[in-house]
mmCIF file with all atom_site columns, C-alpha atoms in Angstrom:
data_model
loop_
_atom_site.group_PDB
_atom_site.id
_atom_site.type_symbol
_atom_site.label_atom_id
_atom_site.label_alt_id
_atom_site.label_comp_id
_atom_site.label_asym_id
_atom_site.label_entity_id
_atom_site.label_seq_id
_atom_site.pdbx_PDB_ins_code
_atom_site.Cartn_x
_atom_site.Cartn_y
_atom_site.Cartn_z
_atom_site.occupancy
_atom_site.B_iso_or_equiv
_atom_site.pdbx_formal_charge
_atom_site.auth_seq_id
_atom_site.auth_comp_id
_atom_site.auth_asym_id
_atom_site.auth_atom_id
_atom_site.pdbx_PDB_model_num
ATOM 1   C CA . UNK A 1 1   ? 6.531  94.411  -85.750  1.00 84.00 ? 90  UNK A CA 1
ATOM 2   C CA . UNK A 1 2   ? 9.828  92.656  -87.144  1.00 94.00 ? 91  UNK A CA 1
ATOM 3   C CA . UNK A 1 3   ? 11.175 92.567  -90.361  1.00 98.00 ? 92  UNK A CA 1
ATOM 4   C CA . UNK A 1 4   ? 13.517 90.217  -91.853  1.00 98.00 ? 93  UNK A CA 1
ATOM 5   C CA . UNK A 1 5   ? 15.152 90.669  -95.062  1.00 98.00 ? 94  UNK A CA 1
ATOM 6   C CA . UNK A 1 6   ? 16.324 88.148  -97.105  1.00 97.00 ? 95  UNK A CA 1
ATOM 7   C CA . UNK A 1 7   ? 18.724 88.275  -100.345 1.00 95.00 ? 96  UNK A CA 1
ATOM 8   C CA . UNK A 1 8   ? 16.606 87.706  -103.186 1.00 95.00 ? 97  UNK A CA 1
ATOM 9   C CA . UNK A 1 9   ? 16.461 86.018  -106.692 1.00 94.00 ? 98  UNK A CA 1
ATOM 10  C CA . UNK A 1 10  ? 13.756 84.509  -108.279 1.00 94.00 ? 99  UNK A CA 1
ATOM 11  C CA . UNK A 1 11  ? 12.100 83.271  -105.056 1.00 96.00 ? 100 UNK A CA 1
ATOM 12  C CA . UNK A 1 12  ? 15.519 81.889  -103.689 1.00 96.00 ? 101 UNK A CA 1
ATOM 13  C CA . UNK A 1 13  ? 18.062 83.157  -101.512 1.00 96.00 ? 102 UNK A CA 1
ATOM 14  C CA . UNK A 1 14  ? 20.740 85.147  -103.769 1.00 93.00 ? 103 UNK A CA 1
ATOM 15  C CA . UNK A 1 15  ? 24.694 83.126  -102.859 1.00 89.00 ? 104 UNK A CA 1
ATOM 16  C CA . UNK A 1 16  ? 26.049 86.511  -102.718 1.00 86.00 ? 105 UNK A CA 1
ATOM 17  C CA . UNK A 1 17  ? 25.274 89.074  -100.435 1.00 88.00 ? 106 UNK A CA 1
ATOM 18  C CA . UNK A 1 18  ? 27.192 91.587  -101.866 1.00 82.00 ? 107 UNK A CA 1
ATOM 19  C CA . UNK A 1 19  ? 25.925 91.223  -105.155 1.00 85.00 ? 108 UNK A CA 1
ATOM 20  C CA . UNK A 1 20  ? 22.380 90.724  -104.815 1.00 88.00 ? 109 UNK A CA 1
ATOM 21  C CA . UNK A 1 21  ? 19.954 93.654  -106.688 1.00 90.00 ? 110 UNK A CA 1
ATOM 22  C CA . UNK A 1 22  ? 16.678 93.218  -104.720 1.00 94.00 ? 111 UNK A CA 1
ATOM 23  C CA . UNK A 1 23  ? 15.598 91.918  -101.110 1.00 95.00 ? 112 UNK A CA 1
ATOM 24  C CA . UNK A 1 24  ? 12.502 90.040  -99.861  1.00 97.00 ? 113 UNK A CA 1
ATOM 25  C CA . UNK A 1 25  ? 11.420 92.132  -97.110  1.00 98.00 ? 114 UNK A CA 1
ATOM 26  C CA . UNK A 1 26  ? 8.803  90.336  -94.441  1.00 98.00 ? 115 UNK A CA 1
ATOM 27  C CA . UNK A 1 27  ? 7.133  91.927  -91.849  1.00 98.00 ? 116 UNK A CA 1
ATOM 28  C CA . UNK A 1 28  ? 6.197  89.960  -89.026  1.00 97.00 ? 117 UNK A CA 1
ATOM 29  C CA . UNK A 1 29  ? 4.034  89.880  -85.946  1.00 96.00 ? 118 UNK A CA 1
ATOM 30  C CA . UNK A 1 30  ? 3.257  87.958  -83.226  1.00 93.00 ? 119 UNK A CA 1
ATOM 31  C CA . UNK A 1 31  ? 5.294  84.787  -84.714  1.00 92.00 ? 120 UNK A CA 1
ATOM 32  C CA . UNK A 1 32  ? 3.987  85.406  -88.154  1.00 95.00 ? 121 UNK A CA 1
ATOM 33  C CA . UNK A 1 33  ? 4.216  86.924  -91.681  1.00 97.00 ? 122 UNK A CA 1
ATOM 34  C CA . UNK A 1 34  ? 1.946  89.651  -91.904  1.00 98.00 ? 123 UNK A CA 1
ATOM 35  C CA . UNK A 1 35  ? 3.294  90.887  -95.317  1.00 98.00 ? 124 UNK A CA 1
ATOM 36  C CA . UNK A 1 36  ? 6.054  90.869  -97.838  1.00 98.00 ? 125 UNK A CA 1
ATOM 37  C CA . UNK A 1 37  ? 7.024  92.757  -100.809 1.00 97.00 ? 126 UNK A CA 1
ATOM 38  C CA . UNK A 1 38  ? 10.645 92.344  -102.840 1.00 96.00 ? 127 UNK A CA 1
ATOM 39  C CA . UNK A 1 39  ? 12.279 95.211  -103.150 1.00 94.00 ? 128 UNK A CA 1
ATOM 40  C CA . UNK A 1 40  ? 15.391 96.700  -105.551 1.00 92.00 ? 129 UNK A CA 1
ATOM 41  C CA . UNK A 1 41  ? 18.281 97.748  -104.118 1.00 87.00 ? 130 UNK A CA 1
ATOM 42  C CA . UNK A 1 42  ? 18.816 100.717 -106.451 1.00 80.00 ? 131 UNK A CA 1
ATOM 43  C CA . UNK A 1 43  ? 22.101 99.439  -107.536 1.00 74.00 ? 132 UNK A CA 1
ATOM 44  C CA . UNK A 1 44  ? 23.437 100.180 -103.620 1.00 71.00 ? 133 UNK A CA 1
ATOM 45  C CA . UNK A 1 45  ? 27.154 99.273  -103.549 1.00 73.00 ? 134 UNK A CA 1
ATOM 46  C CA . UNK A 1 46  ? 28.371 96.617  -101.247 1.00 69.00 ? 135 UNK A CA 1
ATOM 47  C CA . UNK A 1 47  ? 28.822 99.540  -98.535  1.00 73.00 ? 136 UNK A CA 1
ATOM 48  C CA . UNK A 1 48  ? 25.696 101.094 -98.860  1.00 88.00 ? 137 UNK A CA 1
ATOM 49  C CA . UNK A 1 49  ? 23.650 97.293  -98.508  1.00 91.00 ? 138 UNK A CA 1
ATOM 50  C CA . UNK A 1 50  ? 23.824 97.694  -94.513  1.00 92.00 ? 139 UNK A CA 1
ATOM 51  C CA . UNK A 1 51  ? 22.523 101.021 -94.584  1.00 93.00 ? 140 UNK A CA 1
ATOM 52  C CA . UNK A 1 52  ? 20.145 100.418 -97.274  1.00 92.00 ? 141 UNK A CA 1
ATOM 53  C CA . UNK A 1 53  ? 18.809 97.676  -94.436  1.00 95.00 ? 142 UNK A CA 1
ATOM 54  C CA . UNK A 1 54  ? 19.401 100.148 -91.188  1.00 95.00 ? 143 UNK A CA 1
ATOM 55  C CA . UNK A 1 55  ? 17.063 102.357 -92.930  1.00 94.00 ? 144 UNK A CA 1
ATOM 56  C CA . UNK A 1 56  ? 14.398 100.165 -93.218  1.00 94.00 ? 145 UNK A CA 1
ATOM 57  C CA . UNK A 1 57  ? 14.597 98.901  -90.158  1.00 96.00 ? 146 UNK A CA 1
ATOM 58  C CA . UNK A 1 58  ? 15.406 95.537  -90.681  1.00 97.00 ? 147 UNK A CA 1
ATOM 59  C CA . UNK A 1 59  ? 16.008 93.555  -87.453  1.00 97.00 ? 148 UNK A CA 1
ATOM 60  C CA . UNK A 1 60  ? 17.277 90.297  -89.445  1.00 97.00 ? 149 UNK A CA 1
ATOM 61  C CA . UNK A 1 61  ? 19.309 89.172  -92.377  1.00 97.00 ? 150 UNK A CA 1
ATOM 62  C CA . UNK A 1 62  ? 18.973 85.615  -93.715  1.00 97.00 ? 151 UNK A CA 1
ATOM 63  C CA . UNK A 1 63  ? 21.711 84.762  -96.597  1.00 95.00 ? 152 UNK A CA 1
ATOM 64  C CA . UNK A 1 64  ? 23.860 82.436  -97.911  1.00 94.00 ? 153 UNK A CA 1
ATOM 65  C CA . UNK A 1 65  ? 27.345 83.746  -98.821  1.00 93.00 ? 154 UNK A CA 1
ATOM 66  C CA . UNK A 1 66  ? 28.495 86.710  -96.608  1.00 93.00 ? 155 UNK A CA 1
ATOM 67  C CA . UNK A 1 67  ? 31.864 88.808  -95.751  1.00 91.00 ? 156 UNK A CA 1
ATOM 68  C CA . UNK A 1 68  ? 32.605 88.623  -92.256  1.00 93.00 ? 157 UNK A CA 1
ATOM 69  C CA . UNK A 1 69  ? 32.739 92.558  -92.525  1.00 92.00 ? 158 UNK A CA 1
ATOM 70  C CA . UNK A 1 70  ? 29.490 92.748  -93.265  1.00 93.00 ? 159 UNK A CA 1
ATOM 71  C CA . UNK A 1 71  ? 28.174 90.849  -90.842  1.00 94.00 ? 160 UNK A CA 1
ATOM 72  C CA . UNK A 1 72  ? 29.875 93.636  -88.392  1.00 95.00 ? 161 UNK A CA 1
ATOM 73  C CA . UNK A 1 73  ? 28.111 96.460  -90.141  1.00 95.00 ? 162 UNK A CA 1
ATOM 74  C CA . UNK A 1 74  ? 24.875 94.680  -89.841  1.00 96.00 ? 163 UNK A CA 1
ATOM 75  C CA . UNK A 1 75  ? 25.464 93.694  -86.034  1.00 97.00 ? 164 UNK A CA 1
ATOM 76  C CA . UNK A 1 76  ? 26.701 97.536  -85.358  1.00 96.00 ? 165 UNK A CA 1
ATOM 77  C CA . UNK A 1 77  ? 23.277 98.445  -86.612  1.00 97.00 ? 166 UNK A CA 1
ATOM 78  C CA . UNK A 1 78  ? 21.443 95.445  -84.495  1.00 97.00 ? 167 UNK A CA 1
ATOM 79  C CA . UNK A 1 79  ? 20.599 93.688  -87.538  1.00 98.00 ? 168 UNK A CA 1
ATOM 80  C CA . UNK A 1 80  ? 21.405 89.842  -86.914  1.00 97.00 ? 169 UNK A CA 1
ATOM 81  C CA . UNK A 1 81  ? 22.482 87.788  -89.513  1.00 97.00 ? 170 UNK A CA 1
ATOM 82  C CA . UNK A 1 82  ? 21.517 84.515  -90.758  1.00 97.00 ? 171 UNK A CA 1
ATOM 83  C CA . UNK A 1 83  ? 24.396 83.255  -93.266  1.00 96.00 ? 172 UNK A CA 1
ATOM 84  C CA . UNK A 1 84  ? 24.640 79.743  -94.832  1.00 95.00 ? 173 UNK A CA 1
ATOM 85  C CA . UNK A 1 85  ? 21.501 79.636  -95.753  1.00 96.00 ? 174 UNK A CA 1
ATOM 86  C CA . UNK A 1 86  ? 20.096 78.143  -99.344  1.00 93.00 ? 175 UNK A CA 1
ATOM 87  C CA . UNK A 1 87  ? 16.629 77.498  -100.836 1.00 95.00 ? 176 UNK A CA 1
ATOM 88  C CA . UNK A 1 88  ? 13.480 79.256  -100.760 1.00 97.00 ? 177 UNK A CA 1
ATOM 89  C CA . UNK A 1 89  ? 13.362 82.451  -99.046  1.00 98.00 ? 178 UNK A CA 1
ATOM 90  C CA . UNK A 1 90  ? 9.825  81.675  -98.229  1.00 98.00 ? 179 UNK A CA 1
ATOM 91  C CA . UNK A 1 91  ? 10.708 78.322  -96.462  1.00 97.00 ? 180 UNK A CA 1
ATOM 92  C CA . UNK A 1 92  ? 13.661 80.450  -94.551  1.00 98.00 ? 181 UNK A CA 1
ATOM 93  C CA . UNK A 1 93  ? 11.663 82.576  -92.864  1.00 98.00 ? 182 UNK A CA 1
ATOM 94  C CA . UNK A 1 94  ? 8.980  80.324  -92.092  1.00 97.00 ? 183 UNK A CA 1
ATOM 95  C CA . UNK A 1 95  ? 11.558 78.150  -90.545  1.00 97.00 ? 184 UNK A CA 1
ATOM 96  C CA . UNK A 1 96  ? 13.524 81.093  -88.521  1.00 97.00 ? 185 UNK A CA 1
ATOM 97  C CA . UNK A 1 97  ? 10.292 82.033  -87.170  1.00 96.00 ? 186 UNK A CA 1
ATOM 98  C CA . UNK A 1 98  ? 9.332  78.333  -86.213  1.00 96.00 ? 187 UNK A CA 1
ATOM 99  C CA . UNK A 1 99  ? 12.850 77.943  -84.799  1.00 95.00 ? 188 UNK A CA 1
ATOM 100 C CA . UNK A 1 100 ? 14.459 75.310  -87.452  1.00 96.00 ? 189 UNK A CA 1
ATOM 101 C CA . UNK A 1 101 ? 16.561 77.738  -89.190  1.00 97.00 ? 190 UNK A CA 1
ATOM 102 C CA . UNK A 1 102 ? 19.442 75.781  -90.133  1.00 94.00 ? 191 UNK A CA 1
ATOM 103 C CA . UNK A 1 103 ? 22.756 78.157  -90.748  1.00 95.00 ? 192 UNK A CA 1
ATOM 104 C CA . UNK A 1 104 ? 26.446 77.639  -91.624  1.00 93.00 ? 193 UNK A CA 1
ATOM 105 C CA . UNK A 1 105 ? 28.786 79.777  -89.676  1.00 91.00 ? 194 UNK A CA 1
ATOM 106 C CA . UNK A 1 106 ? 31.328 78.686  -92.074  1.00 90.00 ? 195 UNK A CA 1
ATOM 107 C CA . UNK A 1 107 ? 29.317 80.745  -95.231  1.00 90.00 ? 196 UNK A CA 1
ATOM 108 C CA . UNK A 1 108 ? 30.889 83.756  -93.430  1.00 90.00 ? 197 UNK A CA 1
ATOM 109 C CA . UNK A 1 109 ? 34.395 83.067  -94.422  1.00 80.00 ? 198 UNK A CA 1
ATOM 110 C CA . UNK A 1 110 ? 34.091 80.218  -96.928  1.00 81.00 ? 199 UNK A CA 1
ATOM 111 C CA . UNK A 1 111 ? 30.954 81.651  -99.086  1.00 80.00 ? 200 UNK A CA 1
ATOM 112 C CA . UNK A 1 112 ? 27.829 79.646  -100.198 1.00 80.00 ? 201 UNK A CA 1
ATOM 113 C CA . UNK A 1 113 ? 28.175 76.974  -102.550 1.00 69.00 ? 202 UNK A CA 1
ATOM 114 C CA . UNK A 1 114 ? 24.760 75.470  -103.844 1.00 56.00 ? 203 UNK A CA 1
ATOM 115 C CA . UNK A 1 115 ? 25.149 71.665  -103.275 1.00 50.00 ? 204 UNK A CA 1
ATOM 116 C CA . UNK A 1 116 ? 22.784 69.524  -105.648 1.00 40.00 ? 205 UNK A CA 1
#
């Protein structure tokens, strides 16, 4: 089983990593969602998000805005990471798992701007 986690608010993806207070978790298996539940982060600080997700054995990240230090902390766990990406969390994953994930290397340096 996989699980992704993705930075969550209110059924979209939270534009701040960082910052976000709860995460979609989804399990997966065999190429689809087997179950989800959104989960607090317990006020974690910034630090503290990568382990949060190492200790839940997350595999994958999707997000929008992201520090490129992060992203490090996450890969030196093994957790891959999805940045620059906006919308509906559920949507996200469906499309990561069905190989359409679009993402935005840039989000990693630039942040995530919601364009309407």
């Amino acid at each position: 089983i996989m699980k992704i986690a993705v930075a969550y608010d209110n059924g979209q993806i939270w534009q701040h990593f960082g910052r976000t207070e709860q995460f979609k978790f989804y399990e997966v298996s065999d190429g689809s969602v087997t179950s989800s539940n959104v989960t607090t982060t317990g006020g974690a600080s910034h630090h503290a998000l990568a382990d949060f997700l190492a200790e839940n054995k997350v595999s994958a990240v999707i997000c929008c805005g992201v520090g490129a230090p992060m992203v490090e902390r996450l890969n030196n766990f093994g957790i891959k990471v999805y940045p620059g990406v906006e919308g509906e969390a559920d949507q996200a994953v469906a499309a990561l798992l069905s190989g359409t994930l679009e993402v935005n290397e840039d989000a990693v340096h630039s942040g995530c701007h919601h364009h309407h």
